[in-house]
Amino acid sequence: MSVSGNVFRYPEEIRDDFLQTADIQFRDGSKASPAEVWHYLTEIGPKKYPHIYDYSNYYGRKISGDVTLPFSLKHNYLIMTMDERMTKAKQNGIPVVFVQGGQSVDPYYAAGAIALRPASVGIWASCQHEGLNLNQEEVRRANQKEKAYRAISFEVCQSAGYENIQEGTVPVDMIAPYSCLRCSDVSYGLEAHRHGKRKDVKLFLADYPLDHQKDKEWAITYFAENIRRLIESIDELTGGKTTAEDLRKEIKLHNEGRRLAMEIADLWWSAEVPPTNGKDRRDLFQMGGMELHGDPEASLSLLREAKGYIAERVKKGQKGFGVSDNPVRIFVCGSCVFPNEYRIEEVGGIVVGNDNHWSDITTIVEEDGDPFYNLAKAVLSYPYEQSIKERAKWTVEQIKRSRADGVLFLYNWGCNTQSAVARALVDEIKRESGVPTLIIEHEQQGTQSEQLQNRVNAFVEMLK
Amino acid sequence: MALKTLEIIKKRLEERPKEIEKARREGQKVVGWQGYNIPEEIIYALGLIPVRIGVGGDDRMVEIGARYISTKNCVFVRETVGLFAENNDPYVQNTDILAFDATCLQTYRTAEIIQYYFNKEVLILGVPRNFYWPEAKVYFTKEVEYFTRRLEKQAGKKLNYQILADTIGLYDRIRNAIVTIYTYQAAAGNYLSWEETYDLIHAGYYLDRREYLSLLEQVLAELREKQGQPFIEAVEGEARIFLSGSVLPPGDKKLIKIIQEVGGRIVGDDLWSGLIPYLDVKIPENSLQGLAVGYLNRTPHGALPYLDLDTDRRIKRLKELIQTFKAQGVIYHTLRYCDPYTFKAKETKDILQKEGIPLLEIHTEYAGSDFEAIRTRVEAFVEMLKNRYDEEVAV
């Protein structure tokens, strides 16, 4: 890698090897060759999005310096081209649906829509502003957020793209989250759109039943009906008629992504030394949710390619870029937020796993039988949405598999439902695994606060 | 002058913990419940003693609760957990089983925390968020049936449907009495204040429901005698205030006291710890399904999202109640981290503004540190309402 004046550049010496790698396959049948990706990352990207190339460790989303991992470069390409790709999809009549609730996105894609989570909508909105440095981008984002706080409440833990959708910055057609236990803001944030100025955005809530939901036939049936209605609502946008077979086919595709992510996780966790840094690990594992790039086929093509590279590194005992020798392994639990992995690596730690989203990726959907019922049952089985003891039991399994030395429970400021169980969950984890734990409240994303970092650093130091 | 029956109720409330203790010694079980959609009729019909748990206004208890649940949860939730942590409250001490519903996610979390840390038997009643769907009614009916089966186990007997029918009748009469009493408190020349009415509702959380009905009827008889036919009208010099927003449980009198001290008169509310649970309850048949549908068809709790503003029954009811009680302004009370109501504050203000009804949001907790700040704001609001009345009369 090459860094000049804190600005990252992809080094020319990796170019030839990168050009030998696979194309990115898109859902619409098109492809992006490695040459196109390389051109974008080295010529177009730095001019359009200087802030993404800011190489300060204080920027938690900075480009990973692990330049010999092709999936990492391609992931960055997919992030930077979000606006172009979404604009193209919209021009082709594909509706974009805003989703939340930590669920798999199978039904949205089965119905012919694109499902985007808050982070992706934020990236899309961000990519519409060219030429901003990191500071300018942070100010822009903060300004946008203020609009949401004024329209809803300053106590929203994160505004879930309200500002971008209501301002019309991103032409989302529908907002259709799941009302999981994980987050109370999902339901009320969705409801807040009813008083927004955009009246053309369709609103839908997939109602996620609570309390031993996976063991109650009536809860599964009810949730299956929610999925059916969700698909019908998307059909009204596309003018199509999604069949059970369409959903089954989509489930199979997404199961492949979920399985690949789990296989990669097993490889990663089995390695003596971490084969990637924490940021690349997070992106890679999360690709199994098939929602990160707004194109499941694109995510799948990256996963397929990544598996070989990870296996190779594990075999060779090759360490990820920026990872210290014998790092303290941290498992992250809690809300939909992350610590700055680069700062943790600076002090000799590494994040090896997390519960949020991983919970849905590790849940394979039954492929035979009624796909609505199967999907409902799987979604209601997500470990993250279960009782304290059940969730802790699953988390302890992940902690053991990832050989974590400590658990960091992070929750967003204002996150009622994750903060509520933070202590109980870590108490249970500690009791069952003996692993030390730390609970931290997380401020808004972006450049990370020093206060939070000091506490994380002290925790890592203690575990050394 | 206070009504005689209020004195009797006060005395009976003092005696009630000992009575419950005695009943438990004799083998009766107590169900402490919290939520909005739990059909209490089932608990009562099974011969179990229902007690609605949860109080507010005690910052010390909030701190104790925050050791187990988070400081990012509302103070009502934290205080509820604190009650169990300290275990001094006689109703908490005498609770055999807990029942919570999943209307508010924080209430659901409270149940989880109490179960985890204090080893209480907790029954949860699932509540659908798409409550207006026919499928949601089926789901809720199944939940109510499942809830009943678990209660039957605790009671050691099956639900007798004749007793259930009688109980529904009893509760209907309680609801009707409360609605009528509300009319009296809002009327001119009232003998009962809103605060007393509010306390009267909370007395029903603890007293035996048959006795409670009889006491409510006595209150009504006294009111009829003293006040005659109630007639609601705005009177010169009054600042008639409607309370909306987050829960104001027993014990949380901070805002109420401030409003009264600065000369405001509270005339109505749509709080789930106030009038709203007693309105619009129509049980279509004396069955579990009837109860489920009847409860779900009430004015929905703010924690249940509704996506179409124009047909939102909660908003519609709010506007109607403001008119019924001839309120001149709304104080919208939001507890910190009470997302269901806090997120709707600006929206509600915008809606009422179009109707010419001013709204003041008071965002607070149980600590006394903001007392004077709230007083200043409420005082200005009350003064504005009084001036508006004078101006309107002058026009």
PDB file of C-alpha atoms in Angstrom, chain A residues 150-157 179-185 187-192 194-195 199 203-213 216 218-219 222 225-226 229 384-389 391 411-421 423-425 427-429 431 441, chain B residues 67-74 102-106 108-109 112-113 116-117 123-140 142-143 146 149-150 302-309 312 314-315 335-340 342-347 350-351 363:
ATOM      1  CA  ARG A 150     -35.681  17.816  14.639  1.00  0.00           C
ATOM      2  CA  ALA A 151     -38.349  15.796  12.853  1.00  0.00           C
ATOM      3  CA  ILE A 152     -38.361  12.860  15.269  1.00  0.00           C
ATOM      4  CA  SER A 153     -36.453  13.306  18.503  1.00  0.00           C
ATOM      5  CA  PHE A 154     -32.894  13.860  19.618  1.00  0.00           C
ATOM      6  CA  GLU A 155     -33.237  10.532  21.428  1.00  0.00           C
ATOM      7  CA  VAL A 156     -33.274   8.429  18.278  1.00  0.00           C
ATOM      8  CA  CYS A 157     -30.265   6.175  18.615  1.00  0.00           C
ATOM      9  CA  SER A 179     -40.149  -4.830  14.183  1.00  0.00           C
ATOM     10  CA  CYS A 180     -37.695  -7.062  16.026  1.00  0.00           C
ATOM     11  CA  LEU A 181     -36.956  -6.915  19.711  1.00  0.00           C
ATOM     12  CA  ARG A 182     -33.447  -5.802  18.831  1.00  0.00           C
ATOM     13  CA  CYS A 183     -34.465  -2.188  18.384  1.00  0.00           C
ATOM     14  CA  SER A 184     -37.407  -0.063  19.428  1.00  0.00           C
ATOM     15  CA  ASP A 185     -36.448   2.752  17.088  1.00  0.00           C
ATOM     16  CA  SER A 187     -41.033   0.763  14.579  1.00  0.00           C
ATOM     17  CA  TYR A 188     -41.216   4.367  15.727  1.00  0.00           C
ATOM     18  CA  GLY A 189     -38.687   5.503  13.157  1.00  0.00           C
ATOM     19  CA  LEU A 190     -40.840   3.922  10.468  1.00  0.00           C
ATOM     20  CA  GLU A 191     -43.963   5.512  11.925  1.00  0.00           C
ATOM     21  CA  ALA A 192     -42.256   8.917  11.883  1.00  0.00           C
ATOM     22  CA  ARG A 194     -46.019   9.247   8.133  1.00  0.00           C
ATOM     23  CA  HIS A 195     -45.603  12.930   9.003  1.00  0.00           C
ATOM     24  CA  LYS A 199     -45.971  11.047   0.660  1.00  0.00           C
ATOM     25  CA  LEU A 203     -44.664   2.210   4.494  1.00  0.00           C
ATOM     26  CA  PHE A 204     -44.880  -1.363   5.712  1.00  0.00           C
ATOM     27  CA  LEU A 205     -44.065  -3.049   8.987  1.00  0.00           C
ATOM     28  CA  ALA A 206     -43.266  -6.735   9.126  1.00  0.00           C
ATOM     29  CA  ASP A 207     -44.515  -7.522  12.608  1.00  0.00           C
ATOM     30  CA  TYR A 208     -42.082  -9.759  14.440  1.00  0.00           C
ATOM     31  CA  PRO A 209     -43.805 -11.595  17.313  1.00  0.00           C
ATOM     32  CA  LEU A 210     -41.980 -11.775  20.636  1.00  0.00           C
ATOM     33  CA  ASP A 211     -41.425 -14.311  23.378  1.00  0.00           C
ATOM     34  CA  HIS A 212     -40.563 -17.915  22.469  1.00  0.00           C
ATOM     35  CA  GLN A 213     -41.835 -16.999  19.021  1.00  0.00           C
ATOM     36  CA  LYS A 216     -45.296 -21.120  18.720  1.00  0.00           C
ATOM     37  CA  TRP A 218     -49.402 -19.371  15.608  1.00  0.00           C
ATOM     38  CA  ALA A 219     -46.494 -16.920  15.779  1.00  0.00           C
ATOM     39  CA  TYR A 222     -48.617 -14.923  11.664  1.00  0.00           C
ATOM     40  CA  GLU A 225     -48.427 -13.864   6.652  1.00  0.00           C
ATOM     41  CA  ASN A 226     -46.357 -10.744   7.279  1.00  0.00           C
ATOM     42  CA  ARG A 229     -47.999  -9.283   2.652  1.00  0.00           C
ATOM     43  CA  TYR A 384     -30.071 -12.505  18.810  1.00  0.00           C
ATOM     44  CA  GLU A 385     -33.843 -12.205  19.239  1.00  0.00           C
ATOM     45  CA  GLN A 386     -34.226 -14.913  21.878  1.00  0.00           C
ATOM     46  CA  SER A 387     -34.379 -14.766  25.670  1.00  0.00           C
ATOM     47  CA  ILE A 388     -31.328 -13.644  27.631  1.00  0.00           C
ATOM     48  CA  LYS A 389     -30.226 -17.179  28.446  1.00  0.00           C
ATOM     49  CA  ARG A 391     -29.024 -15.609  23.306  1.00  0.00           C
ATOM     50  CA  TYR A 411     -24.751  -0.100  22.580  1.00  0.00           C
ATOM     51  CA  ASN A 412     -25.713   3.091  20.858  1.00  0.00           C
ATOM     52  CA  TRP A 413     -26.671   6.068  22.950  1.00  0.00           C
ATOM     53  CA  GLY A 414     -30.465   5.916  23.138  1.00  0.00           C
ATOM     54  CA  CYS A 415     -30.671   2.227  22.259  1.00  0.00           C
ATOM     55  CA  ASN A 416     -33.279   1.106  24.796  1.00  0.00           C
ATOM     56  CA  THR A 417     -33.615  -2.533  23.985  1.00  0.00           C
ATOM     57  CA  GLN A 418     -29.978  -3.600  23.707  1.00  0.00           C
ATOM     58  CA  SER A 419     -28.843  -1.493  26.641  1.00  0.00           C
ATOM     59  CA  ALA A 420     -31.652  -3.018  28.730  1.00  0.00           C
ATOM     60  CA  VAL A 421     -30.154  -6.496  28.536  1.00  0.00           C
ATOM     61  CA  ARG A 423     -25.698  -6.309  31.974  1.00  0.00           C
ATOM     62  CA  ALA A 424     -27.808  -9.447  32.146  1.00  0.00           C
ATOM     63  CA  LEU A 425     -26.335 -10.774  28.945  1.00  0.00           C
ATOM     64  CA  ASP A 427     -23.341 -11.559  33.374  1.00  0.00           C
ATOM     65  CA  GLU A 428     -24.659 -14.725  31.781  1.00  0.00           C
ATOM     66  CA  ILE A 429     -21.797 -14.856  29.271  1.00  0.00           C
ATOM     67  CA  ARG A 431     -20.912 -17.096  34.121  1.00  0.00           C
ATOM     68  CA  GLU A 441     -22.142   3.177  25.491  1.00  0.00           C
TER      69      GLU A 441
ATOM     70  CA  ARG B  67     -27.937  -1.400  38.352  1.00  0.00           C
ATOM     71  CA  TYR B  68     -29.771  -4.159  36.492  1.00  0.00           C
ATOM     72  CA  ILE B  69     -31.419  -2.488  33.525  1.00  0.00           C
ATOM     73  CA  SER B  70     -29.825   0.409  31.690  1.00  0.00           C
ATOM     74  CA  THR B  71     -29.777   4.157  32.271  1.00  0.00           C
ATOM     75  CA  LYS B  72     -31.030   4.368  28.694  1.00  0.00           C
ATOM     76  CA  ASN B  73     -34.366   2.924  29.755  1.00  0.00           C
ATOM     77  CA  CYS B  74     -37.178   5.128  30.920  1.00  0.00           C
ATOM     78  CA  ALA B 102     -45.195  -6.970  24.883  1.00  0.00           C
ATOM     79  CA  THR B 103     -46.919  -3.703  23.984  1.00  0.00           C
ATOM     80  CA  CYS B 104     -43.918  -1.607  24.972  1.00  0.00           C
ATOM     81  CA  LEU B 105     -40.570  -3.220  24.215  1.00  0.00           C
ATOM     82  CA  GLN B 106     -39.072  -1.742  27.362  1.00  0.00           C
ATOM     83  CA  TYR B 108     -40.956  -6.624  27.782  1.00  0.00           C
ATOM     84  CA  ARG B 109     -37.290  -6.122  28.619  1.00  0.00           C
ATOM     85  CA  GLU B 112     -36.814 -10.379  31.133  1.00  0.00           C
ATOM     86  CA  ILE B 113     -34.604  -8.581  33.651  1.00  0.00           C
ATOM     87  CA  TYR B 116     -33.271 -13.195  35.177  1.00  0.00           C
ATOM     88  CA  TYR B 117     -32.136 -11.402  38.317  1.00  0.00           C
ATOM     89  CA  LEU B 123     -45.747 -14.817  31.899  1.00  0.00           C
ATOM     90  CA  ILE B 124     -45.503 -12.757  28.735  1.00  0.00           C
ATOM     91  CA  LEU B 125     -48.422 -11.927  26.515  1.00  0.00           C
ATOM     92  CA  GLY B 126     -47.372 -11.263  22.927  1.00  0.00           C
ATOM     93  CA  VAL B 127     -49.051  -8.253  21.316  1.00  0.00           C
ATOM     94  CA  PRO B 128     -49.194  -7.742  17.550  1.00  0.00           C
ATOM     95  CA  ARG B 129     -47.922  -4.481  16.127  1.00  0.00           C
ATOM     96  CA  ASN B 130     -50.037  -4.751  12.996  1.00  0.00           C
ATOM     97  CA  PHE B 131     -52.960  -4.909  15.396  1.00  0.00           C
ATOM     98  CA  TYR B 132     -55.529  -3.808  12.812  1.00  0.00           C
ATOM     99  CA  TRP B 133     -54.997  -6.873  10.584  1.00  0.00           C
ATOM    100  CA  PRO B 134     -57.449  -9.798  10.874  1.00  0.00           C
ATOM    101  CA  GLU B 135     -54.420 -12.130  11.116  1.00  0.00           C
ATOM    102  CA  ALA B 136     -53.151 -10.085  14.068  1.00  0.00           C
ATOM    103  CA  LYS B 137     -56.420 -10.693  15.880  1.00  0.00           C
ATOM    104  CA  VAL B 138     -56.015 -14.426  15.306  1.00  0.00           C
ATOM    105  CA  TYR B 139     -52.453 -14.250  16.607  1.00  0.00           C
ATOM    106  CA  PHE B 140     -53.495 -12.254  19.671  1.00  0.00           C
ATOM    107  CA  LYS B 142     -53.929 -17.530  20.363  1.00  0.00           C
ATOM    108  CA  GLU B 143     -51.628 -15.575  22.671  1.00  0.00           C
ATOM    109  CA  TYR B 146     -51.852 -19.600  25.709  1.00  0.00           C
ATOM    110  CA  ARG B 149     -53.550 -21.966  29.909  1.00  0.00           C
ATOM    111  CA  ARG B 150     -50.480 -20.889  31.838  1.00  0.00           C
ATOM    112  CA  GLY B 302     -48.607   4.716  21.495  1.00  0.00           C
ATOM    113  CA  ALA B 303     -46.096   1.878  21.514  1.00  0.00           C
ATOM    114  CA  LEU B 304     -48.000   0.155  18.728  1.00  0.00           C
ATOM    115  CA  PRO B 305     -46.970   1.879  15.527  1.00  0.00           C
ATOM    116  CA  TYR B 306     -49.611   2.947  13.058  1.00  0.00           C
ATOM    117  CA  LEU B 307     -48.530   4.032   9.626  1.00  0.00           C
ATOM    118  CA  ASP B 308     -51.388   6.156   8.331  1.00  0.00           C
ATOM    119  CA  LEU B 309     -51.734   9.448  10.128  1.00  0.00           C
ATOM    120  CA  ASP B 312     -54.899   6.884  13.393  1.00  0.00           C
ATOM    121  CA  ARG B 314     -55.198   7.355  18.842  1.00  0.00           C
ATOM    122  CA  ILE B 315     -54.895  10.814  17.297  1.00  0.00           C
ATOM    123  CA  LEU B 335     -40.147  10.550  29.926  1.00  0.00           C
ATOM    124  CA  ARG B 336     -36.560  10.444  28.760  1.00  0.00           C
ATOM    125  CA  TYR B 337     -35.994   7.378  26.575  1.00  0.00           C
ATOM    126  CA  CYS B 338     -39.705   6.720  26.233  1.00  0.00           C
ATOM    127  CA  ASP B 339     -39.462   6.320  22.470  1.00  0.00           C
ATOM    128  CA  PRO B 340     -43.134   5.554  21.712  1.00  0.00           C
ATOM    129  CA  THR B 342     -41.138  11.044  22.568  1.00  0.00           C
ATOM    130  CA  PHE B 343     -40.901  10.253  18.852  1.00  0.00           C
ATOM    131  CA  LYS B 344     -44.481  11.479  18.415  1.00  0.00           C
ATOM    132  CA  ALA B 345     -44.123  14.762  20.310  1.00  0.00           C
ATOM    133  CA  LYS B 346     -43.378  17.015  17.369  1.00  0.00           C
ATOM    134  CA  GLU B 347     -45.881  15.231  15.170  1.00  0.00           C
ATOM    135  CA  ASP B 350     -47.961  19.902  14.487  1.00  0.00           C
ATOM    136  CA  ILE B 351     -51.318  18.128  14.282  1.00  0.00           C
ATOM    137  CA  HIS B 363     -39.396  16.031  28.721  1.00  0.00           C
TER     138      HIS B 363
END
